[in-house]
CSV table of N, CA and C in Angstrom, one decimal:
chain,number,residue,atom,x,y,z
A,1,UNK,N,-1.2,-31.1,27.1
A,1,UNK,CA,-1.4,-31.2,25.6
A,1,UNK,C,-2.1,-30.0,25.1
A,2,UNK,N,-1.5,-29.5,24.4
A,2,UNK,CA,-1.8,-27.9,23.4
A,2,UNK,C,-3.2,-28.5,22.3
A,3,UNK,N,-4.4,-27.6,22.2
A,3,UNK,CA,-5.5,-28.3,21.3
A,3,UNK,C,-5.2,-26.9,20.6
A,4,UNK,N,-5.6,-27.7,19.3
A,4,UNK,CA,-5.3,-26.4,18.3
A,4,UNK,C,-6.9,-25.8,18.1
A,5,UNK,N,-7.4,-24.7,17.5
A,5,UNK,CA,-8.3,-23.7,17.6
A,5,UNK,C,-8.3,-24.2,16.0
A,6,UNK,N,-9.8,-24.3,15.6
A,6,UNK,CA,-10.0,-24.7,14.1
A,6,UNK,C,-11.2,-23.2,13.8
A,7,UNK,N,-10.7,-22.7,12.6
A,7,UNK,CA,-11.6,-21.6,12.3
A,7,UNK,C,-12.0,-21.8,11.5
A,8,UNK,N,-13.2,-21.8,10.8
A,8,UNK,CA,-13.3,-21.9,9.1
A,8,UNK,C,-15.0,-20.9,8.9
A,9,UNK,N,-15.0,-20.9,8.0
A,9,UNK,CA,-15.7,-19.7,7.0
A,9,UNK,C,-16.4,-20.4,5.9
A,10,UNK,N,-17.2,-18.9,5.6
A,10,UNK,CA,-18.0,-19.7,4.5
A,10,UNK,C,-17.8,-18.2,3.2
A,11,UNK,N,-17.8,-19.1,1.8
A,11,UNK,CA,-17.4,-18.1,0.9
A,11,UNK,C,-18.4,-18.5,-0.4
A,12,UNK,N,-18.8,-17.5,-1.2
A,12,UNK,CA,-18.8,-18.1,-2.6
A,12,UNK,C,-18.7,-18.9,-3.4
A,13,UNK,N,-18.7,-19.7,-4.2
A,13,UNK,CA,-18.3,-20.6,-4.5
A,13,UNK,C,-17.2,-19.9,-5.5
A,14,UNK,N,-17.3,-19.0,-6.5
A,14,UNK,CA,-15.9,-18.5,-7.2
A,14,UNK,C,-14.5,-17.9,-6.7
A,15,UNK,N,-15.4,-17.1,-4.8
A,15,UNK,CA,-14.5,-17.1,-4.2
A,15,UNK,C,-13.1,-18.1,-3.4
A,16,UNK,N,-14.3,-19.3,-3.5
A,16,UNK,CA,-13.7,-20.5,-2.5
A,16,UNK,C,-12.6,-20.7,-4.1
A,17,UNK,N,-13.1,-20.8,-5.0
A,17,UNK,CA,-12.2,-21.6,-6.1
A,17,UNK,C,-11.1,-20.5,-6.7
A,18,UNK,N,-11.2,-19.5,-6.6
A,18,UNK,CA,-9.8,-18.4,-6.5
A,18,UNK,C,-9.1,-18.8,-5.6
A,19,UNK,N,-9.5,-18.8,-4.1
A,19,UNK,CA,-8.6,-19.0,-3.0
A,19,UNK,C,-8.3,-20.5,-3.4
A,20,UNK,N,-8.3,-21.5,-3.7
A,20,UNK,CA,-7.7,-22.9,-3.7
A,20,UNK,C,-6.8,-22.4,-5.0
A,21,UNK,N,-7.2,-22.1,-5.8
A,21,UNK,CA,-6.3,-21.7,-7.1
A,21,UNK,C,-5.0,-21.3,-6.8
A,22,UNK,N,-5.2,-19.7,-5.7
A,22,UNK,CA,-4.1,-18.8,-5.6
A,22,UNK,C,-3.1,-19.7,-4.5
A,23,UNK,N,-4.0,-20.2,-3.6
A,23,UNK,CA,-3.5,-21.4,-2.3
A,23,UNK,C,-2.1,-22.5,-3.2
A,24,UNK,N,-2.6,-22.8,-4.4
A,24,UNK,CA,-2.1,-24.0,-5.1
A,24,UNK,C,-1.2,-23.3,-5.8
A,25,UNK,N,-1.1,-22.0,-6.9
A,25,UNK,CA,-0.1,-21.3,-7.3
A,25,UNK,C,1.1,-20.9,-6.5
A,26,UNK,N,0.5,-21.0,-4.7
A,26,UNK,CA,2.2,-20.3,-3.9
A,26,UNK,C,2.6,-21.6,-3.2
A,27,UNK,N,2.3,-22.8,-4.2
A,27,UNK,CA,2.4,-24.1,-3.1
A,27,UNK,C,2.4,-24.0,-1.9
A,28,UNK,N,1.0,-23.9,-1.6
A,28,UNK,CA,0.2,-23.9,0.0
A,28,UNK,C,-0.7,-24.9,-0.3
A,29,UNK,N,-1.5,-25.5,0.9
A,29,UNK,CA,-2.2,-25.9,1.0
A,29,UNK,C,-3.5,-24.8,1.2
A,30,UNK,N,-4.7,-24.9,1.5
A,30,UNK,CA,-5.5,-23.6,1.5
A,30,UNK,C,-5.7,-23.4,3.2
A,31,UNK,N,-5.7,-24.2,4.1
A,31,UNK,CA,-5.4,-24.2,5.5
A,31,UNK,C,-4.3,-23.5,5.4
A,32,UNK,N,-2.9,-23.6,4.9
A,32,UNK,CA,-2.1,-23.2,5.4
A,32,UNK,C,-1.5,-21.6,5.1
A,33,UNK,N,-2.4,-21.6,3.7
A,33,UNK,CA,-2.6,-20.2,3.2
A,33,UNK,C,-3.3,-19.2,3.9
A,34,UNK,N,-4.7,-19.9,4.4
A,34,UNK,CA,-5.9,-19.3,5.4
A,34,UNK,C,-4.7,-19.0,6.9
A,35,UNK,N,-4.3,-19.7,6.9
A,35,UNK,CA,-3.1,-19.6,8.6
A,35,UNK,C,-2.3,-18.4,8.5
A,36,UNK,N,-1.7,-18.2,7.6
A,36,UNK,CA,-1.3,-17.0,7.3
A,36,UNK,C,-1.6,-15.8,6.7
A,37,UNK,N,-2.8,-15.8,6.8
A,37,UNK,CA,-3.4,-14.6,6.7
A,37,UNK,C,-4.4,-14.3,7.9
A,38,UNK,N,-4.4,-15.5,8.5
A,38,UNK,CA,-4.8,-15.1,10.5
A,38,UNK,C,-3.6,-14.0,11.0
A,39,UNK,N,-2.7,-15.0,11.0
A,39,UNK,CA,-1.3,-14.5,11.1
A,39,UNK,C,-1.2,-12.9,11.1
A,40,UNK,N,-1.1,-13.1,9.7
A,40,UNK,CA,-0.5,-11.6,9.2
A,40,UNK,C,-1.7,-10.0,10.1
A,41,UNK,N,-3.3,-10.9,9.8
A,41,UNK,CA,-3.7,-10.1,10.6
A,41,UNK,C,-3.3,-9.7,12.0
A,42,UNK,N,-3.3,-10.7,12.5
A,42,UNK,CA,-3.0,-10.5,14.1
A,42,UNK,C,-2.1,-9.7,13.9
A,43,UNK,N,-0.7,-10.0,14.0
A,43,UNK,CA,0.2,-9.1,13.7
A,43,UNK,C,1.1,-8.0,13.1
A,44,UNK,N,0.4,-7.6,12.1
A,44,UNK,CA,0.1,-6.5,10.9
A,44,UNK,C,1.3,-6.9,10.0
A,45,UNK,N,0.7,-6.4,9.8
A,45,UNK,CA,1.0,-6.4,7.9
A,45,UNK,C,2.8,-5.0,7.5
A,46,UNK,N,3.3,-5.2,6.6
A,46,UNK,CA,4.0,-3.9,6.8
A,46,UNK,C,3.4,-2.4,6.4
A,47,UNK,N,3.3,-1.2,7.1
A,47,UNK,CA,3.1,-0.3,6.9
A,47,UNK,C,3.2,-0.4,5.1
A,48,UNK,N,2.3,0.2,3.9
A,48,UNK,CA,2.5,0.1,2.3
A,48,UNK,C,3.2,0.9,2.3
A,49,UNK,N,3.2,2.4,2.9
A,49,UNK,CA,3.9,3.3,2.6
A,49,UNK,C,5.4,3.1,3.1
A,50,UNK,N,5.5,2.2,4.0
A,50,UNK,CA,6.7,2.0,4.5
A,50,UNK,C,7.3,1.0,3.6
A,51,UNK,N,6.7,0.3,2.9
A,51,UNK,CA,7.4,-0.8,2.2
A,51,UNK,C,7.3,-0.2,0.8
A,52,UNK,N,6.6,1.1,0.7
A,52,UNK,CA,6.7,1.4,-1.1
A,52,UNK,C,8.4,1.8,-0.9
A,53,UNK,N,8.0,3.1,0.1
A,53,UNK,CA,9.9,4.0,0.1
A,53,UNK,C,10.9,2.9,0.2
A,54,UNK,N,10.9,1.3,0.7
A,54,UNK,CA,12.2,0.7,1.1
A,54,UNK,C,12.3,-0.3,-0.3
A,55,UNK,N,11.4,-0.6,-1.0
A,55,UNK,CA,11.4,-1.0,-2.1
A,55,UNK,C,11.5,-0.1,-3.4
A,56,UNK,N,11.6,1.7,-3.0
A,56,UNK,CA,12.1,2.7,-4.1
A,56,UNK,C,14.1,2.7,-3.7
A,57,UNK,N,13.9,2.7,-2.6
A,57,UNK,CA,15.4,3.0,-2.0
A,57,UNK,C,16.2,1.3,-2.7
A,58,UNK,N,15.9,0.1,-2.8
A,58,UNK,CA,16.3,-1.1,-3.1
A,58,UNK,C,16.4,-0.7,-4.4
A,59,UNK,N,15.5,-0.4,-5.1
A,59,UNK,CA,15.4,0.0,-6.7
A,59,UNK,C,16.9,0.9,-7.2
A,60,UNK,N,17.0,1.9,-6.3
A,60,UNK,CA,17.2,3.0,-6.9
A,60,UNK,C,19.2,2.6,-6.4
A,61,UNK,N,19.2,1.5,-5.3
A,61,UNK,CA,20.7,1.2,-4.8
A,61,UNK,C,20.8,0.1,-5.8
A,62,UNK,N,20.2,-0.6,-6.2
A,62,UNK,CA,20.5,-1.9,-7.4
A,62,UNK,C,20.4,-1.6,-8.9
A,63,UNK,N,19.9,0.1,-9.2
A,63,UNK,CA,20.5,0.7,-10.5
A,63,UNK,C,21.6,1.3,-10.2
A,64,UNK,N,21.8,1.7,-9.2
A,64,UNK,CA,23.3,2.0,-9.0
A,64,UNK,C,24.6,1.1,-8.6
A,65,UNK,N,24.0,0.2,-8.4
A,65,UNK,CA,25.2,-1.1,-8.3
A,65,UNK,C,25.4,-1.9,-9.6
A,66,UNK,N,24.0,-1.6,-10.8
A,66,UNK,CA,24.5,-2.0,-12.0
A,66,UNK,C,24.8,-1.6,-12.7
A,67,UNK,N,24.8,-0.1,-12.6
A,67,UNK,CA,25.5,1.0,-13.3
A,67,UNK,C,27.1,0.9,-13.1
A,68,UNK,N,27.5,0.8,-11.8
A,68,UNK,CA,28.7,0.7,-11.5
A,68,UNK,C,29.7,-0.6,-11.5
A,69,UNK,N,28.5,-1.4,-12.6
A,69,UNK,CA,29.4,-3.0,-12.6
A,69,UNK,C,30.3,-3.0,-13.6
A,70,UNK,N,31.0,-3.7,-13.6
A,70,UNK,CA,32.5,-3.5,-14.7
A,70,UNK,C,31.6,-3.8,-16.1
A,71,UNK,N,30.7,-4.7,-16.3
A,71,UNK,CA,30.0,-5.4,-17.3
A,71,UNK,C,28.9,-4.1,-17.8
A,72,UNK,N,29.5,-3.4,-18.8
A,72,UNK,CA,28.1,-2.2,-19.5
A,72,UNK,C,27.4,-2.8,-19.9
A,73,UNK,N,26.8,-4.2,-20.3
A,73,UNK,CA,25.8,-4.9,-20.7
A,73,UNK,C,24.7,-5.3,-19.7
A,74,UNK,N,25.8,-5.2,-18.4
A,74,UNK,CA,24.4,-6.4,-17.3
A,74,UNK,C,23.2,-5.3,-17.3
A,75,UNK,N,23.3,-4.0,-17.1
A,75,UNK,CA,22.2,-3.7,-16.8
A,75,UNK,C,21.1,-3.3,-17.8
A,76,UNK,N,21.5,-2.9,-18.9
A,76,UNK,CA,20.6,-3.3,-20.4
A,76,UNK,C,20.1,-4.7,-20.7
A,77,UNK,N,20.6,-5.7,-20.3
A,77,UNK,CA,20.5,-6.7,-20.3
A,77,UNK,C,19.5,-7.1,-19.5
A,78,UNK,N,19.4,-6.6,-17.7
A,78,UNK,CA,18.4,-6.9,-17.0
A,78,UNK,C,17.3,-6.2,-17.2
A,79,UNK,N,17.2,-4.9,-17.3
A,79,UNK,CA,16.1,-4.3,-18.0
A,79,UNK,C,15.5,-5.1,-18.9
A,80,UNK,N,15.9,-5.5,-20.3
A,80,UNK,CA,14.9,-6.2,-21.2
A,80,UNK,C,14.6,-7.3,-20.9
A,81,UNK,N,15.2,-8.4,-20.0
A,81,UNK,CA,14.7,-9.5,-19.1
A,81,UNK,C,13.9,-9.3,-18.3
A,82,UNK,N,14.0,-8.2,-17.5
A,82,UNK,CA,12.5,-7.6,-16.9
A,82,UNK,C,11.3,-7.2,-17.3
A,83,UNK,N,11.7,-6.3,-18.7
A,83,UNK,CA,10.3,-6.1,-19.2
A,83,UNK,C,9.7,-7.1,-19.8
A,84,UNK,N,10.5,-8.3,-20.3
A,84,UNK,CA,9.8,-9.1,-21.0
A,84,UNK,C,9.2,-10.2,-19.9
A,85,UNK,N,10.0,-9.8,-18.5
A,85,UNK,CA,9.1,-11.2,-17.5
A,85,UNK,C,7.7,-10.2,-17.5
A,86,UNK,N,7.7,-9.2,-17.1
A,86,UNK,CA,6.5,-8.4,-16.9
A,86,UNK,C,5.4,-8.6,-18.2
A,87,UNK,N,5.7,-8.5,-19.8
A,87,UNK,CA,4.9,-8.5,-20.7
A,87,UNK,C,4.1,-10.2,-20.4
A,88,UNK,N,5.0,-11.2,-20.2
A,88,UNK,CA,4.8,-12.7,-19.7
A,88,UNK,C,3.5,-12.7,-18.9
A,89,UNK,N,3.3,-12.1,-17.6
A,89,UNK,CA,3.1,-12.4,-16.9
A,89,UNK,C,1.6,-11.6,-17.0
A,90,UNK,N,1.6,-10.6,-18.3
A,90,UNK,CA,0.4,-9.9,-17.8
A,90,UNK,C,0.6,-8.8,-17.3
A,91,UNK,N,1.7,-7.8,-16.9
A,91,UNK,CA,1.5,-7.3,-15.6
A,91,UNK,C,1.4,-5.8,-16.0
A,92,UNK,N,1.3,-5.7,-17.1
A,92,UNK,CA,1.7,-4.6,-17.7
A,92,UNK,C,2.6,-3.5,-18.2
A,93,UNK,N,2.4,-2.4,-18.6
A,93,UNK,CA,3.8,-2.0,-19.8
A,93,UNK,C,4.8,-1.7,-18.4
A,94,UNK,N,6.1,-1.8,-18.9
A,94,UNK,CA,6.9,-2.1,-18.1
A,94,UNK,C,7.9,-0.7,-19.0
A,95,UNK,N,8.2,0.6,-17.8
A,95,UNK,CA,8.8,1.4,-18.6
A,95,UNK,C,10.4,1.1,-18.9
């Protein structure tokens, strides 16, 4: 029979209530949120630099797949659906 390993911590109290908040915004539980960020430690994380360039290369292949769609609208169209989810969200000016 496998015993599971229980870790727990001690935080802040505005810390503890951020983490249940952000826990509850990615429908997690906060155990299960806390588990994967064990996780991710143990096993790293992706390289940032590695994931900025593959998320510029994604960018820059999916303006060029909407450039090249028969529809001249889709991609004017997704632009201002994006800036406006970004203005939504807070996230700032969206060029």
């Amino acid at each position: 029979m496998s015993r599971r390993f229980q870790l727990a911590c001690y935080v802040a109290g505005q810390v503890g209530q951020a983490y249940v908040q952000r826990a509850r915004e990615r429908n997690l539980t906060v155990a299960s949120a806390l588990r994967q960020l064990v996780i991710a430690d143990l096993y790293g994380r992706p390289d940032p630099v590695e994931a900025r360039q593959n998320m510029l290369f994604q960018t820059i292949a999916l303006d060029g797949l909407l450039e090249a769609h028969p529809d001249p609208e889709l991609r004017p169209r997704l632009l201002r659906i994006w800036r406006e989810r970004i203005a939504e969200e807070g996230l700032g000016h969206a060029a």
